[in-house]
Every structure is written in C-alpha cells, then in structure tokens.
PDB file of N, CA and C in Angstrom:
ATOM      1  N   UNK A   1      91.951   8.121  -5.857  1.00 93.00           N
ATOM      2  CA  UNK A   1      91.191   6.903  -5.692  1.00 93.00           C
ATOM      3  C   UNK A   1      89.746   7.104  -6.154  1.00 93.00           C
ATOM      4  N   UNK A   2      89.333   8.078  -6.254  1.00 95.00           N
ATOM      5  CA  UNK A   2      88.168   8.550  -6.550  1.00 95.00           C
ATOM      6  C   UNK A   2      87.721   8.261  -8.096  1.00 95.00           C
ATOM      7  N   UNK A   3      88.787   8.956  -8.683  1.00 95.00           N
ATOM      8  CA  UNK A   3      88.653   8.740 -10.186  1.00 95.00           C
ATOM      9  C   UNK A   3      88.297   6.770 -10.565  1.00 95.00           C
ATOM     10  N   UNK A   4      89.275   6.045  -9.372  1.00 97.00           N
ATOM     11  CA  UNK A   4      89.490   4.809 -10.015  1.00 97.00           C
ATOM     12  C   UNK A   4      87.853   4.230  -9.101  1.00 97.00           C
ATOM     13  N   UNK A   5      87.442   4.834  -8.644  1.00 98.00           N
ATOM     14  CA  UNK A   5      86.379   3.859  -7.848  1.00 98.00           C
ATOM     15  C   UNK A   5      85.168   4.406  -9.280  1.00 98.00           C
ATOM     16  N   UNK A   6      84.740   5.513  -9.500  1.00 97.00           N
ATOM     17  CA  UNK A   6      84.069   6.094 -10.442  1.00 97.00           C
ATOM     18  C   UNK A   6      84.185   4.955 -11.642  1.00 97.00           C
ATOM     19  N   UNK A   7      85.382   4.646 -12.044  1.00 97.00           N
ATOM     20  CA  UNK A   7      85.992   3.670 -12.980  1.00 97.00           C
ATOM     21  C   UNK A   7      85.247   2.713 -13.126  1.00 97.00           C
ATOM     22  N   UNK A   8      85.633   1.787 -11.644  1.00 97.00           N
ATOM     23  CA  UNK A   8      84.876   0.354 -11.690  1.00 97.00           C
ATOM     24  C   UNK A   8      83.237   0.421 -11.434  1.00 97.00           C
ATOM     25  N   UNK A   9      83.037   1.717 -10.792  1.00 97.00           N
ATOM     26  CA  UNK A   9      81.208   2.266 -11.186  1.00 97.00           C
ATOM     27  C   UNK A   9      81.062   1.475 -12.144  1.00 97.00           C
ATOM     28  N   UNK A  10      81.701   2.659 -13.408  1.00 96.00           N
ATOM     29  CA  UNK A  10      81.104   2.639 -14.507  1.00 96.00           C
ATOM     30  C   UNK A  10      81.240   1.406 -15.557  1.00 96.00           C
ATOM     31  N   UNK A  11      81.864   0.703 -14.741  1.00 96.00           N
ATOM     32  CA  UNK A  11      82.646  -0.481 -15.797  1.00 96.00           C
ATOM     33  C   UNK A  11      81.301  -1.504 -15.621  1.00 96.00           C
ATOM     34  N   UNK A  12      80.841  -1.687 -14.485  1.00 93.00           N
ATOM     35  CA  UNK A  12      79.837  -2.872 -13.942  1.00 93.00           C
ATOM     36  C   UNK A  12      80.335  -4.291 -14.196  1.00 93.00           C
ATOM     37  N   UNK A  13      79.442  -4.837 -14.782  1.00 93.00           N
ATOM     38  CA  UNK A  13      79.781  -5.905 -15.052  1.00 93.00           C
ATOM     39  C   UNK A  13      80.436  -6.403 -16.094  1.00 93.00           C
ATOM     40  N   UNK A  14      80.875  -5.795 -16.495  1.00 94.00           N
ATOM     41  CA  UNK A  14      81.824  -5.625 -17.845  1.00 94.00           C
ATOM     42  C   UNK A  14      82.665  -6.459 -17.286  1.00 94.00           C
ATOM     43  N   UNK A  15      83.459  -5.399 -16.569  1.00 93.00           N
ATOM     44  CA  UNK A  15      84.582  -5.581 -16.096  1.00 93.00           C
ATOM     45  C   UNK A  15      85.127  -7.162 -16.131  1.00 93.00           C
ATOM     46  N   UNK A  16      83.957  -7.700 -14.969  1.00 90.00           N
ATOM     47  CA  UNK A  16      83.854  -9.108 -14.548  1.00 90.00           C
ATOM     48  C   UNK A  16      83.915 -10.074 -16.193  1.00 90.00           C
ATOM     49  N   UNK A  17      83.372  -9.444 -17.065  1.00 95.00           N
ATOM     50  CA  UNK A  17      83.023 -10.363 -18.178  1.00 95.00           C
ATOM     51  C   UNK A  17      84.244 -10.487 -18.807  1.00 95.00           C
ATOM     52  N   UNK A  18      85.537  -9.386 -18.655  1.00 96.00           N
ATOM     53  CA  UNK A  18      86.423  -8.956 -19.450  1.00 96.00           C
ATOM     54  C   UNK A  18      87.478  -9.811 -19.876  1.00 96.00           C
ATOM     55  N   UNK A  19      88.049 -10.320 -20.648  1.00 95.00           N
ATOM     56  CA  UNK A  19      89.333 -11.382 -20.546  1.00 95.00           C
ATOM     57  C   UNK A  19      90.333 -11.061 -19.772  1.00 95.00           C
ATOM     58  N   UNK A  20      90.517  -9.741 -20.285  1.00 95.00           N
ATOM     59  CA  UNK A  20      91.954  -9.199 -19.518  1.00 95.00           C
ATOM     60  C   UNK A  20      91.766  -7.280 -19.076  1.00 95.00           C
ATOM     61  N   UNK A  21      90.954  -7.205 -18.150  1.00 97.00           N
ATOM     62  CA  UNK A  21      90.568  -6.040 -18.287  1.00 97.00           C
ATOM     63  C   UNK A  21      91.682  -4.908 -17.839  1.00 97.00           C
ATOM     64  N   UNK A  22      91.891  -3.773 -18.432  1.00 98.00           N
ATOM     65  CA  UNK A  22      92.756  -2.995 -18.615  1.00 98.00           C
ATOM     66  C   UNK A  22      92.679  -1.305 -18.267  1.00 98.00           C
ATOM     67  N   UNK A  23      92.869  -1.048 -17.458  1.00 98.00           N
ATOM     68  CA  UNK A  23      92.442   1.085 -16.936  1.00 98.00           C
ATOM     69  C   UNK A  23      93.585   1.589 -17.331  1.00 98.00           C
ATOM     70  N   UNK A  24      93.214   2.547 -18.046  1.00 96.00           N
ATOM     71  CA  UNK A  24      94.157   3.788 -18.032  1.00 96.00           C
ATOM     72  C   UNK A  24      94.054   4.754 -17.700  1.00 96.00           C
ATOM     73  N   UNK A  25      95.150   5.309 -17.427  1.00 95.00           N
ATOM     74  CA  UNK A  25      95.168   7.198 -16.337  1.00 95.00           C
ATOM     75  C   UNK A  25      95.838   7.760 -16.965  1.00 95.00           C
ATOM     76  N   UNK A  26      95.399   9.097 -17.624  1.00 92.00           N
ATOM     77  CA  UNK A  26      96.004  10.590 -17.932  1.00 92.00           C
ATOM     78  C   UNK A  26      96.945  10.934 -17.288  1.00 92.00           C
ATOM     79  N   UNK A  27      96.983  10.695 -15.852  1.00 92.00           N
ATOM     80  CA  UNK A  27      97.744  11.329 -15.144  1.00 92.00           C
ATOM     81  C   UNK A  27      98.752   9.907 -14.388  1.00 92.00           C
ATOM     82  N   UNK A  28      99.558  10.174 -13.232  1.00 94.00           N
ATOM     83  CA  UNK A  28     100.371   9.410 -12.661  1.00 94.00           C
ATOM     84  C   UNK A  28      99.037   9.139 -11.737  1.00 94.00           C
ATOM     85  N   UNK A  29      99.117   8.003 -10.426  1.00 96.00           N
ATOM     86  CA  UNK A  29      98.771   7.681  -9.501  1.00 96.00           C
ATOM     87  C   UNK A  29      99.676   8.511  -8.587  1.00 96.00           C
ATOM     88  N   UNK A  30      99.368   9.260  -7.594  1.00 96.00           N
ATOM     89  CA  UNK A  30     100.166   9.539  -6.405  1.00 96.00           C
ATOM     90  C   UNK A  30     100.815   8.457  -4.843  1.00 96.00           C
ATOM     91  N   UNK A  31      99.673   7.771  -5.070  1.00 97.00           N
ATOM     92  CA  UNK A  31      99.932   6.759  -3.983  1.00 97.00           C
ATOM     93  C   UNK A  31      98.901   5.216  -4.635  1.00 97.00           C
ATOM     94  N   UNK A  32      98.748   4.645  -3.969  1.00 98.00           N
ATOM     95  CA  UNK A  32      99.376   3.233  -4.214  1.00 98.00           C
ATOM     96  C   UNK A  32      97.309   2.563  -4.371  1.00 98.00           C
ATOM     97  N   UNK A  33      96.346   3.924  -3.782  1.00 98.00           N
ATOM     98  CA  UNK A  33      95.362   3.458  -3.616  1.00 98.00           C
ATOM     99  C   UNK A  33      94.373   3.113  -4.399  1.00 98.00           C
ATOM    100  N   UNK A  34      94.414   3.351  -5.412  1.00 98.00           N
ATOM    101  CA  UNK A  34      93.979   3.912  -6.727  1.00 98.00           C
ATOM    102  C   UNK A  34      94.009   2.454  -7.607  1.00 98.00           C
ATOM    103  N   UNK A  35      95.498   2.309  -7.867  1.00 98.00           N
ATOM    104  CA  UNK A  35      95.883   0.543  -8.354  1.00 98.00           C
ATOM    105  C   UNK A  35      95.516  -0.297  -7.401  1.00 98.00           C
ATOM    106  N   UNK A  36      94.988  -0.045  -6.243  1.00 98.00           N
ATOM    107  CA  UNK A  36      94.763  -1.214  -5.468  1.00 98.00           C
ATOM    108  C   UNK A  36      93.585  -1.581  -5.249  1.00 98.00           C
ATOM    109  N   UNK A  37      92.779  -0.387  -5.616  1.00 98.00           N
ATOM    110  CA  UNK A  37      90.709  -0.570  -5.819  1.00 98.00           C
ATOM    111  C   UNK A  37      90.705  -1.345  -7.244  1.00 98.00           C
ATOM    112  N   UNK A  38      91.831  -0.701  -8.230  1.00 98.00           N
ATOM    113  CA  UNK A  38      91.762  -1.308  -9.573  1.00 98.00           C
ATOM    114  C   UNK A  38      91.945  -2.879  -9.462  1.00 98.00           C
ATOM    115  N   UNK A  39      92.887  -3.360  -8.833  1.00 98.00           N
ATOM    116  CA  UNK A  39      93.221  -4.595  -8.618  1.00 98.00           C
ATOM    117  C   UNK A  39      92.015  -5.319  -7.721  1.00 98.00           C
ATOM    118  N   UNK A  40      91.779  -4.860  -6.791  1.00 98.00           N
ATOM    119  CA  UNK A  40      90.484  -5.468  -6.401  1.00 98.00           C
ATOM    120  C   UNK A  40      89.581  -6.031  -7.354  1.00 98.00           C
ATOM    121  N   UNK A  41      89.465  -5.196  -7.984  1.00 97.00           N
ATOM    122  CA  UNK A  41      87.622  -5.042  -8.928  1.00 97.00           C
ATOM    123  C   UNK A  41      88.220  -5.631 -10.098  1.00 97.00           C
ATOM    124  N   UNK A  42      89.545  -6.745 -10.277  1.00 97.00           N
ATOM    125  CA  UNK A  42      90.045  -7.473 -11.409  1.00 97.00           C
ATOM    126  C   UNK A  42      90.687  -6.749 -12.478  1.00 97.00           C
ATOM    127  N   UNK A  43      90.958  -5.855 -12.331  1.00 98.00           N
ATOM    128  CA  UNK A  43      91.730  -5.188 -13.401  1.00 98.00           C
ATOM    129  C   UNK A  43      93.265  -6.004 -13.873  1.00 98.00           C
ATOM    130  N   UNK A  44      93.798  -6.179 -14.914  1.00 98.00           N
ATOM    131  CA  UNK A  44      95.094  -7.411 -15.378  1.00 98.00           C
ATOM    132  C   UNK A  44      96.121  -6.414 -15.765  1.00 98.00           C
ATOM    133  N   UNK A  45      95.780  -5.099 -16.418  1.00 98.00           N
ATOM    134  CA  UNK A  45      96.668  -4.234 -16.577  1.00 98.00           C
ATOM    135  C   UNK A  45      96.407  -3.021 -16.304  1.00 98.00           C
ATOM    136  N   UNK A  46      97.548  -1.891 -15.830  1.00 98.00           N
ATOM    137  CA  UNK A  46      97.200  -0.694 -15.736  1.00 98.00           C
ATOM    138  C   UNK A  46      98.374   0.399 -16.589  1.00 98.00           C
ATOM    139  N   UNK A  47      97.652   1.269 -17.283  1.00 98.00           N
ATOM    140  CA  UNK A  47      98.853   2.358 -17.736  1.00 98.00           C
ATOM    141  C   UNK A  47      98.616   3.217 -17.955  1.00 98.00           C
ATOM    142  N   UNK A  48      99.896   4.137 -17.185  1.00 97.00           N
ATOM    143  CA  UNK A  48      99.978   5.580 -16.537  1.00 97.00           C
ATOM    144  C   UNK A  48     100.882   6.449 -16.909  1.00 97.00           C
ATOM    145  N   UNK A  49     101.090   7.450 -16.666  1.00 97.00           N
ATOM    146  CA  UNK A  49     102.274   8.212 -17.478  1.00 97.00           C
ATOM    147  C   UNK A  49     103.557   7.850 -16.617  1.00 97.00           C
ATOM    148  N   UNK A  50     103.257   7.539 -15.162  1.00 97.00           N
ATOM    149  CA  UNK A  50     104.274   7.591 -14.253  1.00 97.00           C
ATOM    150  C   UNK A  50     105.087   8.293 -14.023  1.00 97.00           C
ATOM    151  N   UNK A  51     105.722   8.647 -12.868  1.00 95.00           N
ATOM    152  CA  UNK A  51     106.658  10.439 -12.613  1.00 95.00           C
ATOM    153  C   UNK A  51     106.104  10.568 -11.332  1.00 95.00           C
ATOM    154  N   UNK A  52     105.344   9.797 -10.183  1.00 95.00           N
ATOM    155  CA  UNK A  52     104.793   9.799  -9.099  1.00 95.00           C
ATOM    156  C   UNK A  52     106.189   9.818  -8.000  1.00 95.00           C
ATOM    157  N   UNK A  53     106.334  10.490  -7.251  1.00 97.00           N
ATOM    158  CA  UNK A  53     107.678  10.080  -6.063  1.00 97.00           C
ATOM    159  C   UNK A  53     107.022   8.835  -5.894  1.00 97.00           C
ATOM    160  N   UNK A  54     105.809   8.396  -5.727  1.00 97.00           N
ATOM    161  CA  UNK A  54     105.699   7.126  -5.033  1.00 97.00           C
ATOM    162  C   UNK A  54     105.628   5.757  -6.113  1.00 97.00           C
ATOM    163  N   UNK A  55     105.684   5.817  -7.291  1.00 98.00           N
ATOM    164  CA  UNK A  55     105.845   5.356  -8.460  1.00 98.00           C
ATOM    165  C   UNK A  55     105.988   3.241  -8.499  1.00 98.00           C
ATOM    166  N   UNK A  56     107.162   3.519  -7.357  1.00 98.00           N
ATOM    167  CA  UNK A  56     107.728   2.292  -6.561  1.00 98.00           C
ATOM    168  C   UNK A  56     106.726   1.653  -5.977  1.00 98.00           C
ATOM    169  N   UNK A  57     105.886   1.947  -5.245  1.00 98.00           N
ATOM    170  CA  UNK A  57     104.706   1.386  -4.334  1.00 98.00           C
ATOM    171  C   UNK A  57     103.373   1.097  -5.282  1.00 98.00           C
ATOM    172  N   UNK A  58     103.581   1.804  -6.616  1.00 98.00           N
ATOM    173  CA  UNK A  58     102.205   1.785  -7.586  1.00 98.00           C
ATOM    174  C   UNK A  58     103.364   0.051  -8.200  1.00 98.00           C
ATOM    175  N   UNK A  59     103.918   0.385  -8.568  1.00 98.00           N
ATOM    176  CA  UNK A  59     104.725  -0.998  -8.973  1.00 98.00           C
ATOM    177  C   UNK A  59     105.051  -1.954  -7.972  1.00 98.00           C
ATOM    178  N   UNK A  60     105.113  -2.080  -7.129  1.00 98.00           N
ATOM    179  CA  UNK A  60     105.631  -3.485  -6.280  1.00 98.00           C
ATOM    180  C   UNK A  60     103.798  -3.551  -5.922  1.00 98.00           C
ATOM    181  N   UNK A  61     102.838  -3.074  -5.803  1.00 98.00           N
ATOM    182  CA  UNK A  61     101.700  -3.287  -5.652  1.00 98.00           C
ATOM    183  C   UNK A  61     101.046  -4.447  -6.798  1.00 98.00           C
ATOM    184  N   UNK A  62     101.572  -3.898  -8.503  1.00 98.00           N
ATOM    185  CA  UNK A  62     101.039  -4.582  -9.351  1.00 98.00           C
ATOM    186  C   UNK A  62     101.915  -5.730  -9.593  1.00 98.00           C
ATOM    187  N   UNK A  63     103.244  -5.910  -8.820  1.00 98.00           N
ATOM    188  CA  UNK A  63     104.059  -6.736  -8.708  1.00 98.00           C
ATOM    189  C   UNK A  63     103.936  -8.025  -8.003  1.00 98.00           C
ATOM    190  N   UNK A  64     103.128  -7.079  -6.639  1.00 98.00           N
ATOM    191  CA  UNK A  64     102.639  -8.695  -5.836  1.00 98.00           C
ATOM    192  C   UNK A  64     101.604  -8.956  -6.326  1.00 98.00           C
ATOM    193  N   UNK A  65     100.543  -8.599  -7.289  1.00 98.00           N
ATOM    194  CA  UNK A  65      98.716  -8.790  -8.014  1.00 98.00           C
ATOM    195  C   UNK A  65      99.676  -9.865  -9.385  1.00 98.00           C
ATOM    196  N   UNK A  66     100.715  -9.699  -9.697  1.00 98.00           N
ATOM    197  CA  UNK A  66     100.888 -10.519 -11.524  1.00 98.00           C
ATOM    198  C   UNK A  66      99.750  -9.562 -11.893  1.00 98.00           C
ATOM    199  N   UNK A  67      99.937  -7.679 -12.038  1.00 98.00           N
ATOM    200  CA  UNK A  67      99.542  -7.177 -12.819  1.00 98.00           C
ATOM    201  C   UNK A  67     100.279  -6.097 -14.015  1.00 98.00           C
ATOM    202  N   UNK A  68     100.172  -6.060 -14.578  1.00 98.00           N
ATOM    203  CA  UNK A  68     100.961  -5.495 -15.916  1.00 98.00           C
ATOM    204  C   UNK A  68     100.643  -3.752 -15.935  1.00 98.00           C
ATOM    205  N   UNK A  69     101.943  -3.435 -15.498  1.00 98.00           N
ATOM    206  CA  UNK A  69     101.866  -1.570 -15.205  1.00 98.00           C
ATOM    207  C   UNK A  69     103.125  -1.244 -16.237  1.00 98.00           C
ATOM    208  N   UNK A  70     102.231  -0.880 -16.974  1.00 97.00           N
ATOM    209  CA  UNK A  70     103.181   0.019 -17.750  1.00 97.00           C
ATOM    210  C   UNK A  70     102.547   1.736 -17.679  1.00 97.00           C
ATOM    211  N   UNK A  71     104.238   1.652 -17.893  1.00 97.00           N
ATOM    212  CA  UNK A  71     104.709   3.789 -17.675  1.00 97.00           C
ATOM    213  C   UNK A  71     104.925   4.508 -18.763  1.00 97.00           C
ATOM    214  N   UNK A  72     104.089   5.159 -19.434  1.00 97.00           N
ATOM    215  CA  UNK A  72     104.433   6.057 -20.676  1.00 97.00           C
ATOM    216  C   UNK A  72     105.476   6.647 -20.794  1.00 97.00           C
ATOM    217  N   UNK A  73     105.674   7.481 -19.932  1.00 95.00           N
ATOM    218  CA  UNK A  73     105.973   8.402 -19.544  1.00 95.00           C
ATOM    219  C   UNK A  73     105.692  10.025 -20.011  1.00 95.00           C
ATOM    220  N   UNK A  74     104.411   9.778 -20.583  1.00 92.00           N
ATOM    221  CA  UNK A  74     104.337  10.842 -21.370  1.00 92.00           C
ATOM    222  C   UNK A  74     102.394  11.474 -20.499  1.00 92.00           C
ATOM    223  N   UNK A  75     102.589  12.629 -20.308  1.00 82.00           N
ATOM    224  CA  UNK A  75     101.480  13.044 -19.787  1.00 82.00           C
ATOM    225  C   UNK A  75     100.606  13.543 -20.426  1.00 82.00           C
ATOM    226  N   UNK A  76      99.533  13.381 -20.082  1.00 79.00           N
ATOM    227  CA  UNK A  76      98.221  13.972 -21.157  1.00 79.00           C
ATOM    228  C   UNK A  76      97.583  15.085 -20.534  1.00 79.00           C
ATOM    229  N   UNK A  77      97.570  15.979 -19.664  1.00 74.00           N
ATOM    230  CA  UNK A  77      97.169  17.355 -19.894  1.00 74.00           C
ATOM    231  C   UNK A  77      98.263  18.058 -19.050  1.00 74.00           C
ATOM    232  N   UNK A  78      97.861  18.879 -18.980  1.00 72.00           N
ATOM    233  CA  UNK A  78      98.639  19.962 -18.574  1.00 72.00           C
ATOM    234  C   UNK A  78      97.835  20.856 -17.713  1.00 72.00           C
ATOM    235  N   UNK A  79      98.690  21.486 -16.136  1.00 68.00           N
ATOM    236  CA  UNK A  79      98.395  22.296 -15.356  1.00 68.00           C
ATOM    237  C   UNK A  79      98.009  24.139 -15.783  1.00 68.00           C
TER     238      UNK A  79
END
C-alpha cells in the first residue's frame, strides 16, 4: 500500500485532471489495499502481473469500482 499511496503523492493533481487515469505495478498486489487507495484517489484502470493467492479480492474490488484490472501475467523483476 505504500508503494500505491507514494503513487497518488506523486501523481497530484494530475491524477484528478486525467480522463482515464491508469497505475501500473511490477509486481502483483498481495492484498486488496493497494487497489483500493488506487480506486479512491480515481484511478479507471489498474495492471499487474497477477499470481497473488489473493488475486480474487484485487478483482472483485475493481469489480465493484467499474475498474479495469488487467493481469499480465508476466513479472518484471526478479528476487
């Protein structure tokens, strides 16, 4: 959640100005909190590599928002 609050920091008023504003994550979300600061602060789409056990709760979250989560499935760094 950290990463995504840093996010809408840095976004300011952008964000607000945005047509359809859109975050993306390197990594999966683990839990559900992360898309849900995003959704707050107006975010319309989010996309993630997805592979989270909790994956389900990041989706029925952007499910009840009418927000657009798409799953790569492909991860961008490595442990």
């Amino acid at each position: 959640v950290g990463a995504a609050r840093v996010a809408v920091e840095k976004a300011g008023p952008r964000l607000a100005e945005a047509a359809w504003p859109v975050a993306a994550s390197d990594a999966f979300f683990p839990f559900a909190d992360g898309p849900r600061l995003l959704a707050d602060a107006g975010v319309r789409c989010i996309v993630q590599p997805g592979g989270s056990r909790r994956d389900d709760e990041t989706i029925a979250l952007c499910d009840e928002r009418s927000i657009t989560c798409l799953l790569t499935g492909v991860r961008h760094f490595r442990h």
